[in-house]
Amino acid sequence: MIVRPLVVSVGILGLMFAGCSQSSNPAADTSQAQTVAPNAQAESPTPQLDVPYVPTPTAVVDAMLKVAKVGKNDVLYDLGSGDGRIPITAAKRFGTRGFGVDIDPQRIQEANANAKKEGVSDRVKFAQQDLFKTDLSQATVITLYLLPRINLQLRPTLLKLKPGTRIVSHAFDMGDWKPDQVVDVNGTNVYFWTVLEKVPANLK
């Protein structure tokens, strides 16, 4: 998966290193979490990283989950999941099921360790793989902290997802795909979209 780019730092509201996505049943077992992890094949142990890893500040994580109205029935996919804080926060706070992908094996190891530490490893899984090769069809919410060019490359795939799928991006937009909402978090933007039934002509 892709790692996160450098952006303006925002106020730290305390590291509630919680969880992000898994199903509506908080008692879901490891096998349920496993079903949310498609194409979890191993990548090269020394991948070429597209962007430097920079963690999403806690205040931004909170805003991303809030604007997407993440809840216990959601399945959240985090593309470029880093240390796993977004899926972990959603899982711990809402009981969401989650799956994160990153191209950096160090980040995947860290994220899985954090999920175990926070008690949500039955609801959240992380895999080292290419985000462009990841099956996103199970996701109800997708979170991103990538780069403008990566967002644009990913946009056609996102537009093909089932209508109603919610997309949230930290810091970067999707070009001509105008967001439903933009939230300012201490100078950093959070962009929110909902996948439409019909793709606008200018985005085809």
PDB file of C-alpha atoms in Angstrom:
ATOM      1  CA  MET A   1       0.000   0.000   0.000  1.00  0.00           C
ATOM      2  CA  ILE A   2       0.943   3.625  -0.273  1.00  0.00           C
ATOM      3  CA  VAL A   3       2.230   5.514   2.698  1.00  0.00           C
ATOM      4  CA  ARG A   4       1.158   8.975   3.758  1.00  0.00           C
ATOM      5  CA  PRO A   5       2.526  12.361   2.621  1.00  0.00           C
ATOM      6  CA  LEU A   6       3.616  15.310   4.713  1.00  0.00           C
ATOM      7  CA  VAL A   7       0.932  17.875   5.552  1.00  0.00           C
ATOM      8  CA  VAL A   8       0.279  20.634   8.040  1.00  0.00           C
ATOM      9  CA  SER A   9       0.221  19.263  11.556  1.00  0.00           C
ATOM     10  CA  VAL A  10      -2.988  19.715  13.515  1.00  0.00           C
ATOM     11  CA  GLY A  11      -3.800  19.962  17.190  1.00  0.00           C
ATOM     12  CA  ILE A  12      -3.366  16.739  19.099  1.00  0.00           C
ATOM     13  CA  LEU A  13      -6.499  15.777  21.007  1.00  0.00           C
ATOM     14  CA  GLY A  14      -4.831  12.938  22.828  1.00  0.00           C
ATOM     15  CA  LEU A  15      -3.884   9.670  21.180  1.00  0.00           C
ATOM     16  CA  MET A  16      -7.065   7.663  21.614  1.00  0.00           C
ATOM     17  CA  PHE A  17      -5.468   4.935  19.588  1.00  0.00           C
ATOM     18  CA  ALA A  18      -8.704   3.227  18.940  1.00  0.00           C
ATOM     19  CA  GLY A  19     -10.133   1.338  16.127  1.00  0.00           C
ATOM     20  CA  CYS A  20     -11.620   1.599  12.764  1.00  0.00           C
ATOM     21  CA  SER A  21     -13.631  -0.891  10.778  1.00  0.00           C
ATOM     22  CA  GLN A  22     -15.427  -4.171  11.320  1.00  0.00           C
ATOM     23  CA  SER A  23     -18.964  -5.449  11.302  1.00  0.00           C
ATOM     24  CA  SER A  24     -21.920  -4.597  13.434  1.00  0.00           C
ATOM     25  CA  ASN A  25     -21.318  -7.439  15.835  1.00  0.00           C
ATOM     26  CA  PRO A  26     -18.690  -6.381  18.385  1.00  0.00           C
ATOM     27  CA  ALA A  27     -18.255 -10.014  19.325  1.00  0.00           C
ATOM     28  CA  ALA A  28     -17.079 -10.903  15.845  1.00  0.00           C
ATOM     29  CA  ASP A  29     -14.209 -13.391  15.905  1.00  0.00           C
ATOM     30  CA  THR A  30     -10.944 -13.498  14.041  1.00  0.00           C
ATOM     31  CA  SER A  31     -12.460 -15.492  11.204  1.00  0.00           C
ATOM     32  CA  GLN A  32     -14.950 -12.682  10.551  1.00  0.00           C
ATOM     33  CA  ALA A  33     -12.156 -10.123  10.399  1.00  0.00           C
ATOM     34  CA  GLN A  34     -10.291 -12.393   8.022  1.00  0.00           C
ATOM     35  CA  THR A  35     -13.186 -12.210   5.540  1.00  0.00           C
ATOM     36  CA  VAL A  36     -12.601  -8.474   5.232  1.00  0.00           C
ATOM     37  CA  ALA A  37      -9.030  -8.997   4.054  1.00  0.00           C
ATOM     38  CA  PRO A  38      -9.054  -9.843   0.329  1.00  0.00           C
ATOM     39  CA  ASN A  39      -5.930 -10.317  -1.728  1.00  0.00           C
ATOM     40  CA  ALA A  40      -3.693 -10.238   1.327  1.00  0.00           C
ATOM     41  CA  GLN A  41      -0.690 -11.536  -0.548  1.00  0.00           C
ATOM     42  CA  ALA A  42       2.785 -10.645   0.623  1.00  0.00           C
ATOM     43  CA  GLU A  43       4.705  -7.979  -1.279  1.00  0.00           C
ATOM     44  CA  SER A  44       8.443  -7.500  -1.617  1.00  0.00           C
ATOM     45  CA  PRO A  45      10.185  -7.060   1.772  1.00  0.00           C
ATOM     46  CA  THR A  46      11.909  -3.948   0.396  1.00  0.00           C
ATOM     47  CA  PRO A  47       9.236  -2.141  -1.653  1.00  0.00           C
ATOM     48  CA  GLN A  48       9.678   1.165  -3.434  1.00  0.00           C
ATOM     49  CA  LEU A  49       7.724   3.671  -1.340  1.00  0.00           C
ATOM     50  CA  ASP A  50       5.786   6.294  -3.304  1.00  0.00           C
ATOM     51  CA  VAL A  51       5.590   8.880  -0.504  1.00  0.00           C
ATOM     52  CA  PRO A  52       7.076   9.326   2.973  1.00  0.00           C
ATOM     53  CA  TYR A  53       5.070   8.036   5.898  1.00  0.00           C
ATOM     54  CA  VAL A  54       3.537  10.761   8.057  1.00  0.00           C
ATOM     55  CA  PRO A  55       0.886   9.761  10.649  1.00  0.00           C
ATOM     56  CA  THR A  56      -2.555  11.345  10.484  1.00  0.00           C
ATOM     57  CA  PRO A  57      -3.035  13.534  13.598  1.00  0.00           C
ATOM     58  CA  THR A  58      -5.679  12.381  16.073  1.00  0.00           C
ATOM     59  CA  ALA A  59      -7.881  15.419  15.441  1.00  0.00           C
ATOM     60  CA  VAL A  60      -7.943  14.605  11.724  1.00  0.00           C
ATOM     61  CA  VAL A  61      -8.719  10.936  12.392  1.00  0.00           C
ATOM     62  CA  ASP A  62     -11.676  12.041  14.516  1.00  0.00           C
ATOM     63  CA  ALA A  63     -12.904  14.411  11.799  1.00  0.00           C
ATOM     64  CA  MET A  64     -12.608  11.749   9.088  1.00  0.00           C
ATOM     65  CA  LEU A  65     -14.668   9.256  11.057  1.00  0.00           C
ATOM     66  CA  LYS A  66     -17.219  11.907  11.966  1.00  0.00           C
ATOM     67  CA  VAL A  67     -17.774  13.277   8.458  1.00  0.00           C
ATOM     68  CA  ALA A  68     -18.221   9.727   7.104  1.00  0.00           C
ATOM     69  CA  LYS A  69     -20.626   8.888   9.951  1.00  0.00           C
ATOM     70  CA  VAL A  70     -18.745   5.658  10.616  1.00  0.00           C
ATOM     71  CA  GLY A  71     -20.701   3.171  12.716  1.00  0.00           C
ATOM     72  CA  LYS A  72     -20.735  -0.408  13.947  1.00  0.00           C
ATOM     73  CA  ASN A  73     -22.258  -1.762  10.728  1.00  0.00           C
ATOM     74  CA  ASP A  74     -19.530  -0.324   8.498  1.00  0.00           C
ATOM     75  CA  VAL A  75     -16.598  -2.048   6.874  1.00  0.00           C
ATOM     76  CA  LEU A  76     -13.777   0.477   6.658  1.00  0.00           C
ATOM     77  CA  TYR A  77     -10.830   0.096   4.291  1.00  0.00           C
ATOM     78  CA  ASP A  78      -7.813   2.322   4.891  1.00  0.00           C
ATOM     79  CA  LEU A  79      -5.572   2.712   1.852  1.00  0.00           C
ATOM     80  CA  GLY A  80      -2.088   3.609   2.973  1.00  0.00           C
ATOM     81  CA  SER A  81      -2.868   2.541   6.522  1.00  0.00           C
ATOM     82  CA  GLY A  82       0.487   3.342   8.134  1.00  0.00           C
ATOM     83  CA  ASP A  83       0.441   2.413  11.820  1.00  0.00           C
ATOM     84  CA  GLY A  84      -3.241   1.503  11.569  1.00  0.00           C
ATOM     85  CA  ARG A  85      -4.665   4.304  13.668  1.00  0.00           C
ATOM     86  CA  ILE A  86      -7.755   5.010  11.538  1.00  0.00           C
ATOM     87  CA  PRO A  87      -9.163   1.426  11.387  1.00  0.00           C
ATOM     88  CA  ILE A  88      -8.086   0.795  14.969  1.00  0.00           C
ATOM     89  CA  THR A  89      -9.813   3.933  16.244  1.00  0.00           C
ATOM     90  CA  ALA A  90     -13.037   3.053  14.405  1.00  0.00           C
ATOM     91  CA  ALA A  91     -13.024  -0.522  15.691  1.00  0.00           C
ATOM     92  CA  LYS A  92     -12.405   0.496  19.263  1.00  0.00           C
ATOM     93  CA  ARG A  93     -14.850   3.391  19.280  1.00  0.00           C
ATOM     94  CA  PHE A  94     -17.693   2.010  17.146  1.00  0.00           C
ATOM     95  CA  GLY A  95     -17.109  -1.723  16.770  1.00  0.00           C
ATOM     96  CA  THR A  96     -16.437  -1.226  13.064  1.00  0.00           C
ATOM     97  CA  ARG A  97     -14.707  -3.935  11.059  1.00  0.00           C
ATOM     98  CA  GLY A  98     -11.626  -2.751   9.215  1.00  0.00           C
ATOM     99  CA  PHE A  99      -8.923  -3.672   6.747  1.00  0.00           C
ATOM    100  CA  GLY A 100      -5.791  -1.639   6.057  1.00  0.00           C
ATOM    101  CA  VAL A 101      -3.245  -2.007   3.289  1.00  0.00           C
ATOM    102  CA  ASP A 102       0.233  -0.545   3.019  1.00  0.00           C
ATOM    103  CA  ILE A 103       3.232  -1.317   0.837  1.00  0.00           C
ATOM    104  CA  ASP A 104       5.693  -0.953   3.732  1.00  0.00           C
ATOM    105  CA  PRO A 105       6.146  -4.204   5.720  1.00  0.00           C
ATOM    106  CA  GLN A 106       7.368  -2.262   8.760  1.00  0.00           C
ATOM    107  CA  ARG A 107       4.086  -0.334   8.886  1.00  0.00           C
ATOM    108  CA  ILE A 108       2.039  -3.534   8.552  1.00  0.00           C
ATOM    109  CA  GLN A 109       3.931  -5.159  11.402  1.00  0.00           C
ATOM    110  CA  GLU A 110       3.407  -2.062  13.521  1.00  0.00           C
ATOM    111  CA  ALA A 111      -0.293  -1.798  12.659  1.00  0.00           C
ATOM    112  CA  ASN A 112      -1.051  -5.429  13.497  1.00  0.00           C
ATOM    113  CA  ALA A 113       0.844  -5.056  16.784  1.00  0.00           C
ATOM    114  CA  ASN A 114      -1.160  -1.912  17.589  1.00  0.00           C
ATOM    115  CA  ALA A 115      -4.447  -3.678  16.814  1.00  0.00           C
ATOM    116  CA  LYS A 116      -3.484  -6.482  19.185  1.00  0.00           C
ATOM    117  CA  LYS A 117      -2.408  -4.002  21.859  1.00  0.00           C
ATOM    118  CA  GLU A 118      -5.724  -2.132  21.599  1.00  0.00           C
ATOM    119  CA  GLY A 119      -7.751  -5.347  21.743  1.00  0.00           C
ATOM    120  CA  VAL A 120      -9.288  -5.113  18.259  1.00  0.00           C
ATOM    121  CA  SER A 121      -7.241  -7.654  16.293  1.00  0.00           C
ATOM    122  CA  ASP A 122     -10.413  -9.740  15.918  1.00  0.00           C
ATOM    123  CA  ARG A 123     -12.037  -6.883  14.026  1.00  0.00           C
ATOM    124  CA  VAL A 124      -9.144  -5.231  12.155  1.00  0.00           C
ATOM    125  CA  LYS A 125      -6.543  -6.752   9.836  1.00  0.00           C
ATOM    126  CA  PHE A 126      -3.649  -5.247   7.885  1.00  0.00           C
ATOM    127  CA  ALA A 127      -1.853  -6.588   4.822  1.00  0.00           C
ATOM    128  CA  GLN A 128       1.200  -5.581   2.835  1.00  0.00           C
ATOM    129  CA  GLN A 129      -0.077  -5.172  -0.708  1.00  0.00           C
ATOM    130  CA  ASP A 130      -0.620  -2.782  -3.604  1.00  0.00           C
ATOM    131  CA  LEU A 131      -3.708  -0.627  -3.036  1.00  0.00           C
ATOM    132  CA  PHE A 132      -4.420  -0.644  -6.787  1.00  0.00           C
ATOM    133  CA  LYS A 133      -4.703  -4.459  -6.659  1.00  0.00           C
ATOM    134  CA  THR A 134      -6.920  -4.500  -3.566  1.00  0.00           C
ATOM    135  CA  ASP A 135     -10.535  -5.629  -3.881  1.00  0.00           C
ATOM    136  CA  LEU A 136     -12.563  -2.775  -2.375  1.00  0.00           C
ATOM    137  CA  SER A 137     -16.011  -4.249  -3.044  1.00  0.00           C
ATOM    138  CA  GLN A 138     -16.727  -5.058   0.628  1.00  0.00           C
ATOM    139  CA  ALA A 139     -15.979  -1.541   1.849  1.00  0.00           C
ATOM    140  CA  THR A 140     -18.721   0.829   2.969  1.00  0.00           C
ATOM    141  CA  VAL A 141     -16.159   3.485   3.936  1.00  0.00           C
ATOM    142  CA  ILE A 142     -12.722   4.103   2.406  1.00  0.00           C
ATOM    143  CA  THR A 143     -10.164   6.389   4.029  1.00  0.00           C
ATOM    144  CA  LEU A 144      -7.139   7.851   2.244  1.00  0.00           C
ATOM    145  CA  TYR A 145      -4.025   9.825   3.050  1.00  0.00           C
ATOM    146  CA  LEU A 146      -2.085   9.579  -0.179  1.00  0.00           C
ATOM    147  CA  LEU A 147      -1.014  12.180  -2.775  1.00  0.00           C
ATOM    148  CA  PRO A 148      -2.973  14.136  -5.409  1.00  0.00           C
ATOM    149  CA  ARG A 149      -1.665  12.011  -8.293  1.00  0.00           C
ATOM    150  CA  ILE A 150      -2.430   8.775  -6.422  1.00  0.00           C
ATOM    151  CA  ASN A 151      -5.954   9.984  -5.645  1.00  0.00           C
ATOM    152  CA  LEU A 152      -6.516  10.720  -9.343  1.00  0.00           C
ATOM    153  CA  GLN A 153      -5.172   7.321 -10.378  1.00  0.00           C
ATOM    154  CA  LEU A 154      -7.467   5.666  -7.845  1.00  0.00           C
ATOM    155  CA  ARG A 155     -10.550   7.753  -8.718  1.00  0.00           C
ATOM    156  CA  PRO A 156     -11.860   5.538 -11.582  1.00  0.00           C
ATOM    157  CA  THR A 157     -11.819   2.521  -9.254  1.00  0.00           C
ATOM    158  CA  LEU A 158     -13.612   4.400  -6.491  1.00  0.00           C
ATOM    159  CA  LEU A 159     -16.302   5.656  -8.874  1.00  0.00           C
ATOM    160  CA  LYS A 160     -17.126   2.039  -9.796  1.00  0.00           C
ATOM    161  CA  LEU A 161     -17.855   1.040  -6.200  1.00  0.00           C
ATOM    162  CA  LYS A 162     -21.413   0.430  -5.069  1.00  0.00           C
ATOM    163  CA  PRO A 163     -23.498   3.607  -4.759  1.00  0.00           C
ATOM    164  CA  GLY A 164     -23.464   5.042  -1.270  1.00  0.00           C
ATOM    165  CA  THR A 165     -19.881   4.022  -0.516  1.00  0.00           C
ATOM    166  CA  ARG A 166     -18.278   6.847   1.458  1.00  0.00           C
ATOM    167  CA  ILE A 167     -14.795   8.131   0.624  1.00  0.00           C
ATOM    168  CA  VAL A 168     -12.745  10.343   2.965  1.00  0.00           C
ATOM    169  CA  SER A 169      -9.370  11.844   2.097  1.00  0.00           C
ATOM    170  CA  HIS A 170      -6.968  13.638   4.408  1.00  0.00           C
ATOM    171  CA  ALA A 171      -5.424  16.738   2.762  1.00  0.00           C
ATOM    172  CA  PHE A 172      -5.969  15.949  -0.937  1.00  0.00           C
ATOM    173  CA  ASP A 173      -8.980  16.133  -3.238  1.00  0.00           C
ATOM    174  CA  MET A 174     -10.005  14.185  -6.368  1.00  0.00           C
ATOM    175  CA  GLY A 175      -9.651  16.827  -9.045  1.00  0.00           C
ATOM    176  CA  ASP A 176     -12.905  17.283 -11.001  1.00  0.00           C
ATOM    177  CA  TRP A 177     -14.788  14.991  -8.622  1.00  0.00           C
ATOM    178  CA  LYS A 178     -16.120  17.679  -6.313  1.00  0.00           C
ATOM    179  CA  PRO A 179     -16.500  16.654  -2.651  1.00  0.00           C
ATOM    180  CA  ASP A 180     -19.845  16.572  -0.874  1.00  0.00           C
ATOM    181  CA  GLN A 181     -18.198  18.261   2.067  1.00  0.00           C
ATOM    182  CA  VAL A 182     -14.864  19.798   3.066  1.00  0.00           C
ATOM    183  CA  VAL A 183     -13.970  20.020   6.756  1.00  0.00           C
ATOM    184  CA  ASP A 184     -11.186  22.285   8.003  1.00  0.00           C
ATOM    185  CA  VAL A 185      -9.211  20.823  10.913  1.00  0.00           C
ATOM    186  CA  ASN A 186      -6.816  23.459  12.174  1.00  0.00           C
ATOM    187  CA  GLY A 187      -5.763  24.355   8.640  1.00  0.00           C
ATOM    188  CA  THR A 188      -5.834  20.854   7.179  1.00  0.00           C
ATOM    189  CA  ASN A 189      -8.706  19.843   4.888  1.00  0.00           C
ATOM    190  CA  VAL A 190     -10.677  16.615   5.103  1.00  0.00           C
ATOM    191  CA  TYR A 191     -12.595  15.817   1.896  1.00  0.00           C
ATOM    192  CA  PHE A 192     -15.734  13.670   1.799  1.00  0.00           C
ATOM    193  CA  TRP A 193     -17.503  12.063  -1.181  1.00  0.00           C
ATOM    194  CA  THR A 194     -20.345   9.601  -1.652  1.00  0.00           C
ATOM    195  CA  VAL A 195     -20.243   7.283  -4.659  1.00  0.00           C
ATOM    196  CA  LEU A 196     -23.187   8.128  -6.925  1.00  0.00           C
ATOM    197  CA  GLU A 197     -25.610   5.863  -8.762  1.00  0.00           C
ATOM    198  CA  LYS A 198     -24.546   7.433 -12.068  1.00  0.00           C
ATOM    199  CA  VAL A 199     -21.029   8.654 -12.728  1.00  0.00           C
ATOM    200  CA  PRO A 200     -21.046  12.268 -13.987  1.00  0.00           C
ATOM    201  CA  ALA A 201     -20.087  12.588 -17.655  1.00  0.00           C
ATOM    202  CA  ASN A 202     -17.011  14.688 -16.873  1.00  0.00           C
ATOM    203  CA  LEU A 203     -15.609  11.878 -14.694  1.00  0.00           C
ATOM    204  CA  LYS A 204     -16.036   9.007 -17.160  1.00  0.00           C
TER     205      LYS A 204
END
